[in-house]
XYZ file of C-alpha atoms in Angstrom:
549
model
C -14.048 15.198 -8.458
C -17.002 13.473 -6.676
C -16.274 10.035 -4.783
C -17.328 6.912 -6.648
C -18.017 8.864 -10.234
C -16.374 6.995 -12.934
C -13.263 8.408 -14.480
C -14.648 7.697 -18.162
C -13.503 10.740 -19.236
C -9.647 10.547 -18.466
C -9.706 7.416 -20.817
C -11.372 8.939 -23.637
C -8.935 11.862 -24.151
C -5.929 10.574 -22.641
C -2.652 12.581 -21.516
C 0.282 10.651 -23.459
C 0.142 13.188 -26.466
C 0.907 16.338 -24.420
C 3.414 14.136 -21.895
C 5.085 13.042 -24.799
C 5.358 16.362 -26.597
C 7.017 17.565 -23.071
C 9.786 14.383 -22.818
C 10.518 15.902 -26.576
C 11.040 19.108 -25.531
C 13.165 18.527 -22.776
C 15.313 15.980 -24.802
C 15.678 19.374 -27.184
C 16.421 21.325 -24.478
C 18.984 19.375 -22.588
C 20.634 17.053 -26.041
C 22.332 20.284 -27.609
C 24.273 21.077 -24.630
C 25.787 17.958 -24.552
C 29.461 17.645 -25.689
C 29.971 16.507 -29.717
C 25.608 17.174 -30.305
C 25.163 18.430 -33.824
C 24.929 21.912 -34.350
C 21.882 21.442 -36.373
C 20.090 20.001 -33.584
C 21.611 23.345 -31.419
C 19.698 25.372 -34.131
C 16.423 23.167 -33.425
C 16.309 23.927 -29.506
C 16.144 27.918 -30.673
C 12.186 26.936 -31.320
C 11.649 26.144 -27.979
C 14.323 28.002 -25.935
C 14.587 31.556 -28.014
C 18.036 32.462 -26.408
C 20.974 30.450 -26.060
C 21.203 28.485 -22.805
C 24.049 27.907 -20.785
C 25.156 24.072 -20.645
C 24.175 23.519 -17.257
C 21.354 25.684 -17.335
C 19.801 23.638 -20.537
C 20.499 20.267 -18.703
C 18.790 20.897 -15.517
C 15.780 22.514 -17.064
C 15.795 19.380 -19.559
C 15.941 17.306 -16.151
C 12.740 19.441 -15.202
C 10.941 19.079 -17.702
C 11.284 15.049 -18.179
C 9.949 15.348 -14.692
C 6.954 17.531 -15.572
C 6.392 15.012 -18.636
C 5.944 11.943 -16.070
C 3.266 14.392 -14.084
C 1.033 14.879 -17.237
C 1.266 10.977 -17.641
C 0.145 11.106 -13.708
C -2.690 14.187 -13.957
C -0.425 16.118 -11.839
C -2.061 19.714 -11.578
C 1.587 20.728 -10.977
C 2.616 19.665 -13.880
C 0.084 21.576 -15.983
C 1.147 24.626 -14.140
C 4.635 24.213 -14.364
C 4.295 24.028 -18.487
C 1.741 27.306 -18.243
C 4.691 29.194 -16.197
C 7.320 27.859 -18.591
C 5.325 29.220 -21.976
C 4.339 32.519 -19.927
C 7.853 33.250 -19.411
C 8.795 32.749 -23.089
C 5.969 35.288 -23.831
C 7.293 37.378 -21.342
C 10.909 37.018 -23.226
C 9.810 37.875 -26.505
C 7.447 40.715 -25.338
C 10.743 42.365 -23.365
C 12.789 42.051 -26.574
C 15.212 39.374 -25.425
C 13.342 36.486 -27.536
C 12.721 36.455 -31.405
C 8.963 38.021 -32.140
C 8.495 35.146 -34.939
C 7.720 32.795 -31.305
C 4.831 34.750 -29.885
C 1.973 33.056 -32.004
C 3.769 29.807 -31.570
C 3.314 30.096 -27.896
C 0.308 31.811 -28.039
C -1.148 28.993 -29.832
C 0.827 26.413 -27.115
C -0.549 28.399 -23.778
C -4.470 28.640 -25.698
C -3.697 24.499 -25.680
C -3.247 24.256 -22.104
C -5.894 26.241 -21.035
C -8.556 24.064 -22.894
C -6.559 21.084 -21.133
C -6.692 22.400 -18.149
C -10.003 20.561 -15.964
C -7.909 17.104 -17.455
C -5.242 17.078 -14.178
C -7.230 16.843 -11.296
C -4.414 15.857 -9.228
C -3.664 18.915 -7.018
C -0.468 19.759 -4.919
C -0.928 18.804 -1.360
C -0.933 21.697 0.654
C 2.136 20.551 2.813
C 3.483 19.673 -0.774
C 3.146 23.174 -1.301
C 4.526 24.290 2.240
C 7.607 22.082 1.786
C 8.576 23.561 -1.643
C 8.231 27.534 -0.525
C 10.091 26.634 2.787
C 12.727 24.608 0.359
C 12.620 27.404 -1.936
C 13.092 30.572 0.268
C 15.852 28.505 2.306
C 17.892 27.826 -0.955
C 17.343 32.105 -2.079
C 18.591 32.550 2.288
C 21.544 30.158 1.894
C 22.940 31.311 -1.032
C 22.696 35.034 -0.064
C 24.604 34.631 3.251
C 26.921 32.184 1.574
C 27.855 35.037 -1.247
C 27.852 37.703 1.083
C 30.127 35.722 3.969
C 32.730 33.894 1.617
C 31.946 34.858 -2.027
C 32.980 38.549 -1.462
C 29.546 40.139 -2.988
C 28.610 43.908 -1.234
C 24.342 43.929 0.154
C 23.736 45.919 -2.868
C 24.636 42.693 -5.247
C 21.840 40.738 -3.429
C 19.529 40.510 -5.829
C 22.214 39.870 -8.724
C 22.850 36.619 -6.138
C 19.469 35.852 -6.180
C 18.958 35.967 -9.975
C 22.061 33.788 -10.446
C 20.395 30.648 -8.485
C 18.151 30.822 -12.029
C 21.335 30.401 -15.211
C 24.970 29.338 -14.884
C 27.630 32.261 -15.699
C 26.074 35.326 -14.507
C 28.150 38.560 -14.138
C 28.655 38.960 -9.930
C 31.106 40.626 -8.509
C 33.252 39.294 -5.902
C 34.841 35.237 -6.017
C 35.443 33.852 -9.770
C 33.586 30.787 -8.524
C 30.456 32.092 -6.700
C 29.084 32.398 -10.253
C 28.970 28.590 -10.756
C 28.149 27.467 -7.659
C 25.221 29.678 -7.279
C 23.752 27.967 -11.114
C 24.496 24.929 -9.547
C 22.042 25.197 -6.066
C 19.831 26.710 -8.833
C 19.592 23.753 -10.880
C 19.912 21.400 -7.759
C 17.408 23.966 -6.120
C 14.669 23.438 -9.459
C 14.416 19.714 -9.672
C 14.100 19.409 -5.847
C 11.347 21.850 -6.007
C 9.674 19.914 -9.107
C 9.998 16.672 -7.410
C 8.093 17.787 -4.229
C 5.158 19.414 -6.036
C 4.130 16.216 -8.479
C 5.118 14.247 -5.119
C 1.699 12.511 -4.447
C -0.343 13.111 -1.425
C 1.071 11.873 2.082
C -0.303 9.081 3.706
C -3.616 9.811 5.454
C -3.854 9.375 9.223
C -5.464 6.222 10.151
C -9.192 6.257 10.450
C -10.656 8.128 13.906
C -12.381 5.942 16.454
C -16.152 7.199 14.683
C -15.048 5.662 11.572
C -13.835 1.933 13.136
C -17.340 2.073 14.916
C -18.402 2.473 11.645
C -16.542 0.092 9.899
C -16.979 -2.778 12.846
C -21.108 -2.919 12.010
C -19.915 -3.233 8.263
C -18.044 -6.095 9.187
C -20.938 -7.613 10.760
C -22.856 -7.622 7.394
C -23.801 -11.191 6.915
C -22.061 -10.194 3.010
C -19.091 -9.259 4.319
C -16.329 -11.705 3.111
C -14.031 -13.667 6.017
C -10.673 -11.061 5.346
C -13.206 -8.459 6.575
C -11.954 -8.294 10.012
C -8.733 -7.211 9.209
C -9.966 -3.510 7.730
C -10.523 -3.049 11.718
C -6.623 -2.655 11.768
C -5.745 0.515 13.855
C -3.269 1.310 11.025
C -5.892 1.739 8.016
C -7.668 4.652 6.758
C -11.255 4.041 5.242
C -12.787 5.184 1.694
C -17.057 4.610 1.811
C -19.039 3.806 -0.542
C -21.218 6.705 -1.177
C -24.251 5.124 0.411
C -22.281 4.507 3.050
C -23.060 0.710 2.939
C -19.191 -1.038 2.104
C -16.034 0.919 2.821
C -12.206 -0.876 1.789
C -9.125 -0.357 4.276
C -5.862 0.765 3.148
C -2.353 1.605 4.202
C -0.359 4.126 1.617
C 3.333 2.764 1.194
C 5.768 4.554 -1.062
C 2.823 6.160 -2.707
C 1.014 3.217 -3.178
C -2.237 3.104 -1.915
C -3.031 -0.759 -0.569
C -6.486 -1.785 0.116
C -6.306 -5.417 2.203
C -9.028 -7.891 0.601
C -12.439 -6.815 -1.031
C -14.905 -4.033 0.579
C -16.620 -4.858 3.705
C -20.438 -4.306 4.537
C -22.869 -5.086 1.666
C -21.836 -6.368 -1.678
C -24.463 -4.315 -3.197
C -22.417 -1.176 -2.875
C -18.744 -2.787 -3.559
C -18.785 -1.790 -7.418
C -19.364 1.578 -5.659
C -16.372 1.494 -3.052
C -13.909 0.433 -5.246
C -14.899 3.146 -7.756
C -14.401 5.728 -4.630
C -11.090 4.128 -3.831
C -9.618 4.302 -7.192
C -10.913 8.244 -7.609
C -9.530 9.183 -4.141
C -6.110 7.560 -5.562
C -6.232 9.567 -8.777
C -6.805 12.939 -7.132
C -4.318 11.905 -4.188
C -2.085 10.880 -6.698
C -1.536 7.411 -5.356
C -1.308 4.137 -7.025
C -4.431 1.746 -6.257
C -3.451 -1.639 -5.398
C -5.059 -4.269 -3.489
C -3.643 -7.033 -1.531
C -6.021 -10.311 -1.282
C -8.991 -9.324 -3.967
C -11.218 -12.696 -4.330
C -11.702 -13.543 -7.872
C -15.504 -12.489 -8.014
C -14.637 -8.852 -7.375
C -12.046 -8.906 -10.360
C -14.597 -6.817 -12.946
C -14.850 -4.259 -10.212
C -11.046 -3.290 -10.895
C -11.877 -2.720 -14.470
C -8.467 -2.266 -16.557
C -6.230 -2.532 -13.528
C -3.682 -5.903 -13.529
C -3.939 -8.883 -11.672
C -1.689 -11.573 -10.061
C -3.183 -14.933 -8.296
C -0.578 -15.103 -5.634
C -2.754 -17.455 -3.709
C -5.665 -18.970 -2.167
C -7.169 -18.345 0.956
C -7.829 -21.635 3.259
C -11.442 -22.346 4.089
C -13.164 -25.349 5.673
C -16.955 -25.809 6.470
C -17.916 -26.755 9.527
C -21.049 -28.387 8.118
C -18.670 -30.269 5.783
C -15.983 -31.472 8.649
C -15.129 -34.388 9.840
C -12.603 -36.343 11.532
C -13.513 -39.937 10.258
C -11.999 -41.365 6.686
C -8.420 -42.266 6.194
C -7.663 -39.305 4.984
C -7.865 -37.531 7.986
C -6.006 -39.606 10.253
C -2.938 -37.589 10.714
C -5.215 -35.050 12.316
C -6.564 -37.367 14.494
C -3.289 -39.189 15.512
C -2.328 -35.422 16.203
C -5.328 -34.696 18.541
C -5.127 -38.124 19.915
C -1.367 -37.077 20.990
C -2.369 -34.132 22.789
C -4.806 -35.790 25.403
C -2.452 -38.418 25.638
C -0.236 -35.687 26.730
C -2.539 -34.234 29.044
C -3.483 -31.238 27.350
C -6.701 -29.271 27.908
C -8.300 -26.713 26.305
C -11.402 -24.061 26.539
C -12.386 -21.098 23.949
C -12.771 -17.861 25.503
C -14.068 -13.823 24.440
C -10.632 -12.769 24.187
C -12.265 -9.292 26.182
C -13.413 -11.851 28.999
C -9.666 -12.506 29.653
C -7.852 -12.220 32.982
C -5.038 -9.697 33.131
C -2.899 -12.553 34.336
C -4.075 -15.463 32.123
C -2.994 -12.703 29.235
C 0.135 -11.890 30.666
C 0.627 -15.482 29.929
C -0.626 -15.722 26.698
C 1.511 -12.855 25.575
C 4.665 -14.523 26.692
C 3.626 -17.390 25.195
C 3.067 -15.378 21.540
C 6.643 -13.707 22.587
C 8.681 -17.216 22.638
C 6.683 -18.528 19.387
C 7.925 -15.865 17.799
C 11.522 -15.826 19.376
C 11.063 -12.466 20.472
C 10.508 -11.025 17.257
C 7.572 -8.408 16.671
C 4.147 -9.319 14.775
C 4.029 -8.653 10.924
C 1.173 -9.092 8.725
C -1.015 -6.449 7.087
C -3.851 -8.872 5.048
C -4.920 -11.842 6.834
C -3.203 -10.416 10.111
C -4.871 -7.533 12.895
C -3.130 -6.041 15.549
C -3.577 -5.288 19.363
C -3.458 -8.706 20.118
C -5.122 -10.054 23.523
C -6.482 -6.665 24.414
C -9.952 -6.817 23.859
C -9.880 -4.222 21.378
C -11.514 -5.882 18.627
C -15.175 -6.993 18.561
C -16.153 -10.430 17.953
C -12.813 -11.919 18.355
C -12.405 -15.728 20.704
C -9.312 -17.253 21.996
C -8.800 -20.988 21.939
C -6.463 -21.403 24.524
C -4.487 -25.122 25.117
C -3.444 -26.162 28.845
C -0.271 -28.289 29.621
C -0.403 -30.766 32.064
C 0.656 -28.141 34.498
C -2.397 -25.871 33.705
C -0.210 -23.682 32.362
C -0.983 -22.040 28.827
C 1.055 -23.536 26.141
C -0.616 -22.919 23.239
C -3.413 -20.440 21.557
C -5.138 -19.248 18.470
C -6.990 -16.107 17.880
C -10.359 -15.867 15.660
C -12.868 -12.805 15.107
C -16.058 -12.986 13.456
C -17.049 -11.837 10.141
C -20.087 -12.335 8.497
C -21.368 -15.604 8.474
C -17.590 -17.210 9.178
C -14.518 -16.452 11.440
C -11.258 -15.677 10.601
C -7.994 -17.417 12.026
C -5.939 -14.587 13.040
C -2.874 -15.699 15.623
C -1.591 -18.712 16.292
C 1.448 -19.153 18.725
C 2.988 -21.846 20.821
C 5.215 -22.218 23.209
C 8.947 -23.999 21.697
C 8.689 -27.687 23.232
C 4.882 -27.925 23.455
C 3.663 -30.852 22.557
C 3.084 -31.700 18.833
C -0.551 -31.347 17.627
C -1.483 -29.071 19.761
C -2.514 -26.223 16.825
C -4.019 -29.372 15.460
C -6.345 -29.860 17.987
C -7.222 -26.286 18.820
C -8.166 -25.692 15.134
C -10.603 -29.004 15.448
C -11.864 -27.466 18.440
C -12.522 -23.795 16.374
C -13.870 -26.201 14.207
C -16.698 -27.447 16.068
C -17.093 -24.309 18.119
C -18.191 -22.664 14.510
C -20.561 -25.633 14.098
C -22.506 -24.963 17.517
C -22.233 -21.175 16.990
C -23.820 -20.986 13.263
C -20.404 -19.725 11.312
C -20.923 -21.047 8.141
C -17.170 -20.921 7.238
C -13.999 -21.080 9.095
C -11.103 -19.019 7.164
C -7.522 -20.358 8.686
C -3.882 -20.070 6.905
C -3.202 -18.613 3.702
C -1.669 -20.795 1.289
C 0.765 -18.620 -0.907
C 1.653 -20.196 -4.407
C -0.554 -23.104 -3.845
C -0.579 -24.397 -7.718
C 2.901 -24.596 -7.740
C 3.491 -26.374 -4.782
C 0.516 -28.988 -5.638
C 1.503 -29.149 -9.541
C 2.473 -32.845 -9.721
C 4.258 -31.828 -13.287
C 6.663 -28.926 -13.267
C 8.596 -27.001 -16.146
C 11.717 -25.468 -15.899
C 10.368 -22.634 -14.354
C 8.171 -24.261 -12.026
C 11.027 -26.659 -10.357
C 13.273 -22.872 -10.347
C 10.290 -21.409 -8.228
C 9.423 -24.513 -6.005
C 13.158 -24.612 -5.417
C 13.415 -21.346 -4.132
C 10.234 -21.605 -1.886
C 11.781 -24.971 -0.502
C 14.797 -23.349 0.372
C 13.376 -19.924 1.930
C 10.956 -21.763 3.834
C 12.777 -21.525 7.166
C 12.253 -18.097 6.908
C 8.677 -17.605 5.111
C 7.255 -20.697 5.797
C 5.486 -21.323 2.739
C 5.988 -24.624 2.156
C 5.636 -25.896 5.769
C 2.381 -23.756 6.008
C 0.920 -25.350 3.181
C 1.419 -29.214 4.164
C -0.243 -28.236 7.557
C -3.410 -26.799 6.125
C -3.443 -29.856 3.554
C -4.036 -31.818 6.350
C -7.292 -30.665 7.030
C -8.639 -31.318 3.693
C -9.967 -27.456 2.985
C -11.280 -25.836 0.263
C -9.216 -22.973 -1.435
C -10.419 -19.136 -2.570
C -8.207 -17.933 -4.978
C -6.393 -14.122 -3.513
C -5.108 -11.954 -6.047
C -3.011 -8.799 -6.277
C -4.689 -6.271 -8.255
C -2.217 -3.028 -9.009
C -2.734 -0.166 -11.815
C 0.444 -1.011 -14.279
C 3.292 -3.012 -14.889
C 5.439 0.400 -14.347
C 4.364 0.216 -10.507
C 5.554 -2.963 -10.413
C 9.045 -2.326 -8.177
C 6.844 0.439 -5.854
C 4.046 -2.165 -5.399
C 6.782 -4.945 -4.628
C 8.521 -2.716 -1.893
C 4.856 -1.592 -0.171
C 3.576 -5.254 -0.476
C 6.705 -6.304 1.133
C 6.846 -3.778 3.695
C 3.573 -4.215 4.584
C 3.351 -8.437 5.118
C 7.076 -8.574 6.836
C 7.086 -4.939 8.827
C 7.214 -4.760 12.217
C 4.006 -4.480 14.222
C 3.918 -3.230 17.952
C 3.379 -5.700 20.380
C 0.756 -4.743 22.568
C 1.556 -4.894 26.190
C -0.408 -6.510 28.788
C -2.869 -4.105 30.652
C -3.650 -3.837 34.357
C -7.054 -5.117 33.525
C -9.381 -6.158 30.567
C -9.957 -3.157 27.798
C -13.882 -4.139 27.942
C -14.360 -0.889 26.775
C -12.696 -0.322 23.234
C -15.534 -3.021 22.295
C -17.889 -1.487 23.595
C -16.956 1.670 21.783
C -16.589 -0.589 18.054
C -20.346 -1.498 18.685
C -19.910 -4.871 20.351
């Protein structure tokens, strides 16, 4: 499957049919063996087994086999091959004699149906997939071999009766009455571990090389590129492009769950086009497409995936800004503190630092964060203070001692910049984020950024609603009372103060079944750790350089 072409065809002949025929054959496999099942229904599982199985035996391969069901529901190649194998060796029963002939046109007829399905699972095994479930397999055939010949009492030349009883429960062995059942046990345990790994979906992807962030960082720059566009330069992401190459999306795979962080960057000409690469990379990887952050006009693009507005985005306009009105006199009571407190401030290339002015800045991020690491993912980047990312400026607030006590991060996107960090020191005087965000402000003004992107306001609506339900007071309770932690709240009333506009964020995700997978990625993702980056012995001047700046 080619990048960016459509998947129309997987939704006009969908898969359900054929997964649901297997979760009914598996549920007539494994049912009978179950203690008090009618012995009609024992007759019924003749169609599709031939022979009698052994209780265990029908149980795990029913256990199988609901697995295989979910991997024709996920185009799992694996799975299609696991239900050729399965009908071949019925064939291969009744053409030995140990089956009933009256089954060979039956599955015949059910083997000529999966060939003609066959081009409809273009999910393939990952080759370490693949690795991992011979190395699994020929360990479990080694193990139980030396096992049976150490303790279970069986001679060499039993070996391959050993290895033939890892496949059914109760096979003749000579040597300990209970090497038998153990050995139909590892088999069983043995299948559905072997199952499991091949409809696994692919493993994450390294993070994109060095030639793809260059290429990435002069999408970025695209004067269309939205203001969440400097966080796809994360050193964590891996890219999908657009197949002009124009817009690529960043994304982090979680749990199997691939997360893309805000729309495409580059030019929103060829968006439609990324996010159509994005979602066919997930369906032959196997992953499920989500995206953390997607702005409302980009919605269409997802076509039938679901949506959540967990959000907006905080914006204000430089052109718009203003410190006069009464509405804005908290702010300036708030600035007005600060140089009545002595406290200076300049805005620097955060690559034209000093290695000791960022030694200082970094201990200042350390004890505004209590020592704890940087998390984020969407509206966050990483390697803070090194230089490493293009286009980023640090606003940096002086006590009265000269000493750093405050600072904010912003890098450039578009026609805007993007707040990024902000830290400062425990005790500094109040305000002081205040006044370096007025400062940003005005420094976006004189620079042409049309836009400056700060906080993110999570569950805005509810905590403006002037009128809640039931439901509503339950949820604004529970933000109220986790805000020490998440800060939601708090967060909120201090971008109110500077009288913003909002852009709405959504979560867009493939199904309400991914909903407990998407939650743990999402999760893992905003609140995970982050490295800290360490101060260097001098400024990393070249990293920019090398990202096109």
């Amino acid at each position: 499957m080619q990048p960016g072409k459509p998947l129309a065809h997987t939704a006009v002949r969908p898969v359900w049919p054929l997964a649901l025929v297997t979760a009914l054959v598996a549920l007539l496999i494994a049912v009978p063996a179950l203690p008090g099942s009618p012995q009609w229904l024992g007759r019924l599982s003749r169609i599709v087994t031939g022979s009698p199985l052994a209780p265990a035996h029908a149980i795990a391969l029913g256990l199988a086999l609901a697995l295989v069901a979910r991997g024709v529901l996920l185009l799992r190649r694996a799975a299609w091959y696991g239900l050729v194998v399965l009908v071949g060796l019925g064939l291969l029963a009744v053409v030995t004699g140990e089956d009933p002939l009256w089954r060979l046109p039956i599955l015949g007829a059910v083997l000529g149906g999966l060939w003609l399905e066959r081009d409809r699972f273009p999910v393939r095994p990952h080759h370490e997939r693949v690795r991992t479930a011979v190395k699994t397999g020929a360990l479990l055939v080694i193990a139980a071999i030396a096992v049976s010949l150490l303790f279970g009492g069986v001679s060499v030349r039993s070996v391959g009766a050993v290895a033939a009883g890892l496949g059914s429960t109760g096979a003749p062995l000579d040597g300990a009455s209970w090497l038998p059942g153990l050995l139909g046990l590892a088999g069983a345990a043995g299948l559905l571990v072997l199952v499991t790994t091949l409809l696994a979906p692919d493993p994450a992807p390294p993070p994109g090389d060095e030639r793809e962030r260059r290429r990435v960082a002069g999408l970025v720059a695209h004067p269309g590129s939205d203001t969440l566009a400097p966080f796809a330069l994360r050193r964590d992401k891996a890219y999908v492009f657009s197949a002009d190459g124009r817009a690529a999306l960043g994304y982090r795979v979680l749990f199997g769950v691939a997360v893309a962080g805000g729309d495409p960057v580059g030019d929103p000409a060829s968006y439609d086009d990324a996010v159509r690469a994005f979602l066919a990379m997930c369906r032959t990887a196997g992953w499920r497409p989500a995206v953390l952050g997607a702005s409302d006009g980009l919605l269409p693009a997802w076509g039938p995936c679901r949506t959540i507005g967990f959000g907006d985005e905080v914006v204000v306009r430089p052109g718009e800004f203003t410190l006069t009105g009464r509405r804005m006199r908290n702010v300036r009571q708030a600035v007005k503190r600060t140089e009545n407190a002595g406290v200076t401030s300049r805005i620097v290339p955060e690559r034209e630092l000093t290695p000791a002015l960022r030694g200082r800045l970094l201990d200042v991020a350390s004890r505004s964060l209590g020592g704890a690491a940087e998390r984020g993912f969407s509206m966050n980047l990483d390697e803070l203070l090194t230089g490493y990312h293009p286009g980023a400026v640090v606003a940096v607030a002086y006590g009265e001692g000269k000493e750093p006590i405050a600072f904010q991060r912003y890098v450039a996107a578009g026609q805007g910049i993007s707040l990024d960090a902000m830290r400062r020191s425990p005790g500094g005087p109040n305000g002081v984020n205040e006044r370096l965000i007025v400062e940003m402000i005005e420094y976006a003004a004189e620079h042409g950024h049309g836009v400056v992107s700060l906080n993110f306001a999570a569950f805005r609506e509810l905590l403006d609603s002037g009128e809640r339900g039931l439901l509503e007071r339950a949820g604004y309770q529970a933000l109220h009372l986790l805000d020490p932690w998440i800060a939601v709240e708090s967060l909120y009333l201090f971008n109110k103060k500077f009288r913003p506009s909002y852009k709405p964020r959504n979560v867009v995700f493939r199904s309400w079944f991914d909903i407990a997978l998407l939650a743990a990625a999402l999760l893992t993702l905003e609140f995970g750790r982050t490295r800290l980056a360490q101060p260097a012995a001098e400024p990393l001047t070249e990293p920019v350089h090398h990202l096109g700046r």
